[in-house]
């Protein structure tokens, strides 16, 4: 995989809502937990990824995706601070010449967070969207909204076919698996 010249720190996040549920084992709590998956990229290359069962039972796919977004934000926010400190204190020079040859020190743009659930994106971008159907979502999942308001994170709607984190949340057929592997790894 070849890094891009963009110094972006971006993330793909997905959830599999109650993906292990089966009627034969419907009495087991762990079978109704959703799974979070995320991939964080720097310069277009994966640098961090994870797949984990959520600790609470989500009541809808929107809630499951929102919890996944919150869990993944806990990973990207400290990485953003690390990259900003490296750039600020010049541990590694990120300076580049601009189109006229003048040396510039790039700033870290807002991280693009790629999400495929439209309702989750609405909840994440507008704290006033919590209505009777969503107010049960615990406040512990809302911590990343300050990062959105400050311009550090930008949630972007993307087709489910391009969510790299799908590979970490559910079993995939060979064609979908190979397609995502090519996007992530370049082969």
PDB file of C-alpha atoms in Angstrom:
ATOM      1  CA  UNK A   1       0.000   0.000   0.000  1.00  0.00           C
ATOM      2  CA  UNK A   2       1.320   3.427  -0.921  1.00  0.00           C
ATOM      3  CA  UNK A   3       0.732   6.297   1.519  1.00  0.00           C
ATOM      4  CA  UNK A   4      -1.051   9.365   0.192  1.00  0.00           C
ATOM      5  CA  UNK A   5       0.428  12.860   0.486  1.00  0.00           C
ATOM      6  CA  UNK A   6      -2.594  13.879   2.570  1.00  0.00           C
ATOM      7  CA  UNK A   7      -1.630  13.924   6.259  1.00  0.00           C
ATOM      8  CA  UNK A   8      -5.149  12.905   7.227  1.00  0.00           C
ATOM      9  CA  UNK A   9      -5.977  10.725  10.207  1.00  0.00           C
ATOM     10  CA  UNK A  10      -9.292   9.133   9.223  1.00  0.00           C
ATOM     11  CA  UNK A  11     -11.499   6.302  10.451  1.00  0.00           C
ATOM     12  CA  UNK A  12     -13.946   3.724   9.149  1.00  0.00           C
ATOM     13  CA  UNK A  13     -16.425   2.464  11.744  1.00  0.00           C
ATOM     14  CA  UNK A  14     -19.188  -0.121  11.648  1.00  0.00           C
ATOM     15  CA  UNK A  15     -21.381  -2.220  13.923  1.00  0.00           C
ATOM     16  CA  UNK A  16     -23.124  -5.536  13.526  1.00  0.00           C
ATOM     17  CA  UNK A  17     -26.422  -5.184  15.394  1.00  0.00           C
ATOM     18  CA  UNK A  18     -27.014  -8.301  17.566  1.00  0.00           C
ATOM     19  CA  UNK A  19     -25.055 -10.257  14.985  1.00  0.00           C
ATOM     20  CA  UNK A  20     -24.672 -13.444  17.018  1.00  0.00           C
ATOM     21  CA  UNK A  21     -28.380 -13.793  17.837  1.00  0.00           C
ATOM     22  CA  UNK A  22     -29.908 -17.129  16.939  1.00  0.00           C
ATOM     23  CA  UNK A  23     -33.276 -18.450  18.097  1.00  0.00           C
ATOM     24  CA  UNK A  24     -31.681 -21.617  19.496  1.00  0.00           C
ATOM     25  CA  UNK A  25     -29.524 -19.561  21.880  1.00  0.00           C
ATOM     26  CA  UNK A  26     -31.784 -16.562  22.459  1.00  0.00           C
ATOM     27  CA  UNK A  27     -31.446 -16.903  26.239  1.00  0.00           C
ATOM     28  CA  UNK A  28     -27.723 -16.060  26.239  1.00  0.00           C
ATOM     29  CA  UNK A  29     -26.958 -12.370  26.859  1.00  0.00           C
ATOM     30  CA  UNK A  30     -23.720 -12.352  24.857  1.00  0.00           C
ATOM     31  CA  UNK A  31     -25.613 -13.476  21.749  1.00  0.00           C
ATOM     32  CA  UNK A  32     -27.545 -10.211  21.569  1.00  0.00           C
ATOM     33  CA  UNK A  33     -24.548  -7.920  22.015  1.00  0.00           C
ATOM     34  CA  UNK A  34     -23.517  -5.990  18.913  1.00  0.00           C
ATOM     35  CA  UNK A  35     -19.962  -5.945  17.577  1.00  0.00           C
ATOM     36  CA  UNK A  36     -17.951  -2.778  16.919  1.00  0.00           C
ATOM     37  CA  UNK A  37     -15.267  -2.646  14.264  1.00  0.00           C
ATOM     38  CA  UNK A  38     -13.043   0.262  13.240  1.00  0.00           C
ATOM     39  CA  UNK A  39      -9.992   0.970  11.111  1.00  0.00           C
ATOM     40  CA  UNK A  40      -7.957   4.162  11.573  1.00  0.00           C
ATOM     41  CA  UNK A  41      -5.777   5.321   8.697  1.00  0.00           C
ATOM     42  CA  UNK A  42      -2.924   7.825   8.492  1.00  0.00           C
ATOM     43  CA  UNK A  43      -1.983   9.026   5.008  1.00  0.00           C
ATOM     44  CA  UNK A  44      -4.427   6.430   3.671  1.00  0.00           C
ATOM     45  CA  UNK A  45      -2.692   3.478   5.361  1.00  0.00           C
ATOM     46  CA  UNK A  46      -4.184   1.472   8.257  1.00  0.00           C
ATOM     47  CA  UNK A  47      -2.394   2.237  11.540  1.00  0.00           C
ATOM     48  CA  UNK A  48      -4.890   0.994  14.127  1.00  0.00           C
ATOM     49  CA  UNK A  49      -7.895  -1.309  14.051  1.00  0.00           C
ATOM     50  CA  UNK A  50     -10.096  -3.220  16.405  1.00  0.00           C
ATOM     51  CA  UNK A  51     -13.103  -5.474  16.751  1.00  0.00           C
ATOM     52  CA  UNK A  52     -14.907  -5.806  20.068  1.00  0.00           C
ATOM     53  CA  UNK A  53     -18.277  -6.818  21.472  1.00  0.00           C
ATOM     54  CA  UNK A  54     -20.210  -3.873  22.851  1.00  0.00           C
ATOM     55  CA  UNK A  55     -20.730  -3.931  26.609  1.00  0.00           C
ATOM     56  CA  UNK A  56     -24.422  -2.985  26.503  1.00  0.00           C
ATOM     57  CA  UNK A  57     -27.366  -4.390  24.598  1.00  0.00           C
ATOM     58  CA  UNK A  58     -28.359  -1.996  21.818  1.00  0.00           C
ATOM     59  CA  UNK A  59     -32.078  -1.694  21.131  1.00  0.00           C
ATOM     60  CA  UNK A  60     -31.714  -0.690  17.465  1.00  0.00           C
ATOM     61  CA  UNK A  61     -29.188  -0.632  14.657  1.00  0.00           C
ATOM     62  CA  UNK A  62     -28.916   3.147  15.101  1.00  0.00           C
ATOM     63  CA  UNK A  63     -27.993   2.727  18.762  1.00  0.00           C
ATOM     64  CA  UNK A  64     -25.531  -0.028  17.897  1.00  0.00           C
ATOM     65  CA  UNK A  65     -23.837   2.201  15.280  1.00  0.00           C
ATOM     66  CA  UNK A  66     -23.787   5.168  17.694  1.00  0.00           C
ATOM     67  CA  UNK A  67     -22.119   3.070  20.394  1.00  0.00           C
ATOM     68  CA  UNK A  68     -19.597   1.857  17.793  1.00  0.00           C
ATOM     69  CA  UNK A  69     -18.909   5.449  16.758  1.00  0.00           C
ATOM     70  CA  UNK A  70     -18.341   6.413  20.387  1.00  0.00           C
ATOM     71  CA  UNK A  71     -16.040   3.455  21.056  1.00  0.00           C
ATOM     72  CA  UNK A  72     -14.004   4.167  17.923  1.00  0.00           C
ATOM     73  CA  UNK A  73     -13.785   7.901  18.736  1.00  0.00           C
ATOM     74  CA  UNK A  74     -12.025   6.925  21.968  1.00  0.00           C
ATOM     75  CA  UNK A  75      -9.263   5.490  19.780  1.00  0.00           C
ATOM     76  CA  UNK A  76      -8.856   8.273  17.218  1.00  0.00           C
ATOM     77  CA  UNK A  77      -8.965  11.266  19.610  1.00  0.00           C
ATOM     78  CA  UNK A  78      -5.685  10.382  21.423  1.00  0.00           C
ATOM     79  CA  UNK A  79      -4.041   9.549  18.078  1.00  0.00           C
ATOM     80  CA  UNK A  80      -5.007  13.011  16.806  1.00  0.00           C
ATOM     81  CA  UNK A  81      -3.374  14.563  19.871  1.00  0.00           C
ATOM     82  CA  UNK A  82      -0.228  12.494  19.303  1.00  0.00           C
ATOM     83  CA  UNK A  83       0.072  13.560  15.653  1.00  0.00           C
ATOM     84  CA  UNK A  84      -0.552  17.205  16.620  1.00  0.00           C
ATOM     85  CA  UNK A  85       2.153  17.039  19.320  1.00  0.00           C
ATOM     86  CA  UNK A  86       4.631  15.421  16.940  1.00  0.00           C
ATOM     87  CA  UNK A  87       4.000  18.211  14.460  1.00  0.00           C
ATOM     88  CA  UNK A  88       4.014  20.987  17.109  1.00  0.00           C
ATOM     89  CA  UNK A  89       7.208  19.936  18.866  1.00  0.00           C
ATOM     90  CA  UNK A  90       8.961  18.868  15.641  1.00  0.00           C
ATOM     91  CA  UNK A  91       9.851  15.356  16.778  1.00  0.00           C
ATOM     92  CA  UNK A  92       9.424  14.534  13.110  1.00  0.00           C
ATOM     93  CA  UNK A  93       9.340  17.232  10.466  1.00  0.00           C
ATOM     94  CA  UNK A  94       6.063  17.238   8.600  1.00  0.00           C
ATOM     95  CA  UNK A  95       7.013  20.345   6.656  1.00  0.00           C
ATOM     96  CA  UNK A  96       6.412  20.268   2.917  1.00  0.00           C
ATOM     97  CA  UNK A  97       6.995  22.710   0.074  1.00  0.00           C
ATOM     98  CA  UNK A  98       3.839  24.295  -1.322  1.00  0.00           C
ATOM     99  CA  UNK A  99       3.192  24.805  -5.034  1.00  0.00           C
ATOM    100  CA  UNK A 100       5.567  27.799  -5.081  1.00  0.00           C
ATOM    101  CA  UNK A 101       8.382  26.056  -3.195  1.00  0.00           C
ATOM    102  CA  UNK A 102       7.686  27.840   0.104  1.00  0.00           C
ATOM    103  CA  UNK A 103       8.083  25.532   3.130  1.00  0.00           C
ATOM    104  CA  UNK A 104       4.860  25.111   5.078  1.00  0.00           C
ATOM    105  CA  UNK A 105       3.997  23.161   8.190  1.00  0.00           C
ATOM    106  CA  UNK A 106       0.709  21.394   7.529  1.00  0.00           C
ATOM    107  CA  UNK A 107      -1.985  21.324  10.160  1.00  0.00           C
ATOM    108  CA  UNK A 108      -4.007  18.255  10.891  1.00  0.00           C
ATOM    109  CA  UNK A 109      -7.351  18.649   9.156  1.00  0.00           C
ATOM    110  CA  UNK A 110     -10.584  17.329  10.652  1.00  0.00           C
ATOM    111  CA  UNK A 111     -10.557  13.545  10.699  1.00  0.00           C
ATOM    112  CA  UNK A 112     -13.078  12.021   8.310  1.00  0.00           C
ATOM    113  CA  UNK A 113     -15.119   9.385  10.126  1.00  0.00           C
ATOM    114  CA  UNK A 114     -16.818   7.145   7.590  1.00  0.00           C
ATOM    115  CA  UNK A 115     -20.192   5.830   8.785  1.00  0.00           C
ATOM    116  CA  UNK A 116     -22.975   4.108   6.822  1.00  0.00           C
ATOM    117  CA  UNK A 117     -25.943   4.650   9.158  1.00  0.00           C
ATOM    118  CA  UNK A 118     -27.746   7.931   8.361  1.00  0.00           C
ATOM    119  CA  UNK A 119     -29.662   8.074  11.668  1.00  0.00           C
ATOM    120  CA  UNK A 120     -26.409   7.630  13.604  1.00  0.00           C
ATOM    121  CA  UNK A 121     -24.865  10.537  11.688  1.00  0.00           C
ATOM    122  CA  UNK A 122     -27.863  12.753  12.525  1.00  0.00           C
ATOM    123  CA  UNK A 123     -27.536  11.874  16.232  1.00  0.00           C
ATOM    124  CA  UNK A 124     -23.791  12.501  16.217  1.00  0.00           C
ATOM    125  CA  UNK A 125     -24.010  15.882  14.500  1.00  0.00           C
ATOM    126  CA  UNK A 126     -26.913  17.371  16.430  1.00  0.00           C
ATOM    127  CA  UNK A 127     -27.132  17.006  20.186  1.00  0.00           C
ATOM    128  CA  UNK A 128     -30.706  18.339  20.073  1.00  0.00           C
ATOM    129  CA  UNK A 129     -31.871  15.285  18.095  1.00  0.00           C
ATOM    130  CA  UNK A 130     -32.355  13.167  21.211  1.00  0.00           C
ATOM    131  CA  UNK A 131     -36.074  12.511  21.346  1.00  0.00           C
ATOM    132  CA  UNK A 132     -38.209   9.983  23.188  1.00  0.00           C
ATOM    133  CA  UNK A 133     -36.872   7.141  21.029  1.00  0.00           C
ATOM    134  CA  UNK A 134     -33.205   7.954  21.594  1.00  0.00           C
ATOM    135  CA  UNK A 135     -32.953   9.575  25.035  1.00  0.00           C
ATOM    136  CA  UNK A 136     -32.199   6.185  26.609  1.00  0.00           C
ATOM    137  CA  UNK A 137     -28.787   6.185  24.953  1.00  0.00           C
ATOM    138  CA  UNK A 138     -26.464   6.720  27.881  1.00  0.00           C
ATOM    139  CA  UNK A 139     -24.586   9.980  28.201  1.00  0.00           C
ATOM    140  CA  UNK A 140     -21.357   8.007  28.264  1.00  0.00           C
ATOM    141  CA  UNK A 141     -21.686   7.548  24.504  1.00  0.00           C
ATOM    142  CA  UNK A 142     -21.951  11.302  23.772  1.00  0.00           C
ATOM    143  CA  UNK A 143     -18.393  12.297  24.733  1.00  0.00           C
ATOM    144  CA  UNK A 144     -17.183  12.707  21.148  1.00  0.00           C
ATOM    145  CA  UNK A 145     -19.751  15.388  20.211  1.00  0.00           C
ATOM    146  CA  UNK A 146     -17.407  18.106  21.545  1.00  0.00           C
ATOM    147  CA  UNK A 147     -14.832  16.919  19.011  1.00  0.00           C
ATOM    148  CA  UNK A 148     -17.390  17.340  16.212  1.00  0.00           C
ATOM    149  CA  UNK A 149     -18.358  20.845  17.396  1.00  0.00           C
ATOM    150  CA  UNK A 150     -14.665  21.827  17.644  1.00  0.00           C
ATOM    151  CA  UNK A 151     -14.055  20.678  14.076  1.00  0.00           C
ATOM    152  CA  UNK A 152     -11.686  17.826  14.987  1.00  0.00           C
ATOM    153  CA  UNK A 153     -14.029  15.100  13.725  1.00  0.00           C
ATOM    154  CA  UNK A 154     -16.359  15.191  10.737  1.00  0.00           C
ATOM    155  CA  UNK A 155     -18.823  12.316  10.294  1.00  0.00           C
ATOM    156  CA  UNK A 156     -19.229  11.423   6.623  1.00  0.00           C
ATOM    157  CA  UNK A 157     -22.008   9.254   5.146  1.00  0.00           C
ATOM    158  CA  UNK A 158     -20.582   6.575   2.905  1.00  0.00           C
ATOM    159  CA  UNK A 159     -22.089   3.554   1.204  1.00  0.00           C
ATOM    160  CA  UNK A 160     -21.955   0.357   3.224  1.00  0.00           C
ATOM    161  CA  UNK A 161     -19.915  -1.157   0.368  1.00  0.00           C
ATOM    162  CA  UNK A 162     -17.000   1.132   1.253  1.00  0.00           C
ATOM    163  CA  UNK A 163     -16.970   0.716   5.037  1.00  0.00           C
ATOM    164  CA  UNK A 164     -13.614  -0.981   5.591  1.00  0.00           C
ATOM    165  CA  UNK A 165     -14.619  -1.960   9.128  1.00  0.00           C
ATOM    166  CA  UNK A 166     -17.252  -4.396   7.766  1.00  0.00           C
ATOM    167  CA  UNK A 167     -14.430  -6.924   7.583  1.00  0.00           C
ATOM    168  CA  UNK A 168     -14.111  -6.743  11.392  1.00  0.00           C
ATOM    169  CA  UNK A 169     -17.769  -7.017  12.379  1.00  0.00           C
ATOM    170  CA  UNK A 170     -19.371  -9.913  10.540  1.00  0.00           C
ATOM    171  CA  UNK A 171     -18.663 -12.957   8.395  1.00  0.00           C
ATOM    172  CA  UNK A 172     -18.391 -11.998   4.731  1.00  0.00           C
ATOM    173  CA  UNK A 173     -18.604 -13.915   1.497  1.00  0.00           C
ATOM    174  CA  UNK A 174     -15.371 -14.379  -0.484  1.00  0.00           C
ATOM    175  CA  UNK A 175     -16.133 -11.602  -2.997  1.00  0.00           C
ATOM    176  CA  UNK A 176     -16.928  -8.962  -0.349  1.00  0.00           C
ATOM    177  CA  UNK A 177     -13.959 -10.065   1.795  1.00  0.00           C
ATOM    178  CA  UNK A 178     -11.515  -9.827  -1.130  1.00  0.00           C
ATOM    179  CA  UNK A 179     -12.946  -6.464  -2.201  1.00  0.00           C
ATOM    180  CA  UNK A 180     -12.471  -4.990   1.294  1.00  0.00           C
ATOM    181  CA  UNK A 181      -9.044  -6.585   1.685  1.00  0.00           C
ATOM    182  CA  UNK A 182      -7.954  -4.885  -1.549  1.00  0.00           C
ATOM    183  CA  UNK A 183      -9.236  -1.508  -0.285  1.00  0.00           C
ATOM    184  CA  UNK A 184      -7.467  -1.919   3.050  1.00  0.00           C
ATOM    185  CA  UNK A 185      -4.236  -3.681   2.074  1.00  0.00           C
ATOM    186  CA  UNK A 186      -3.865  -2.788  -1.597  1.00  0.00           C
ATOM    187  CA  UNK A 187      -3.708  -6.470  -2.688  1.00  0.00           C
TER     188      UNK A 187
END
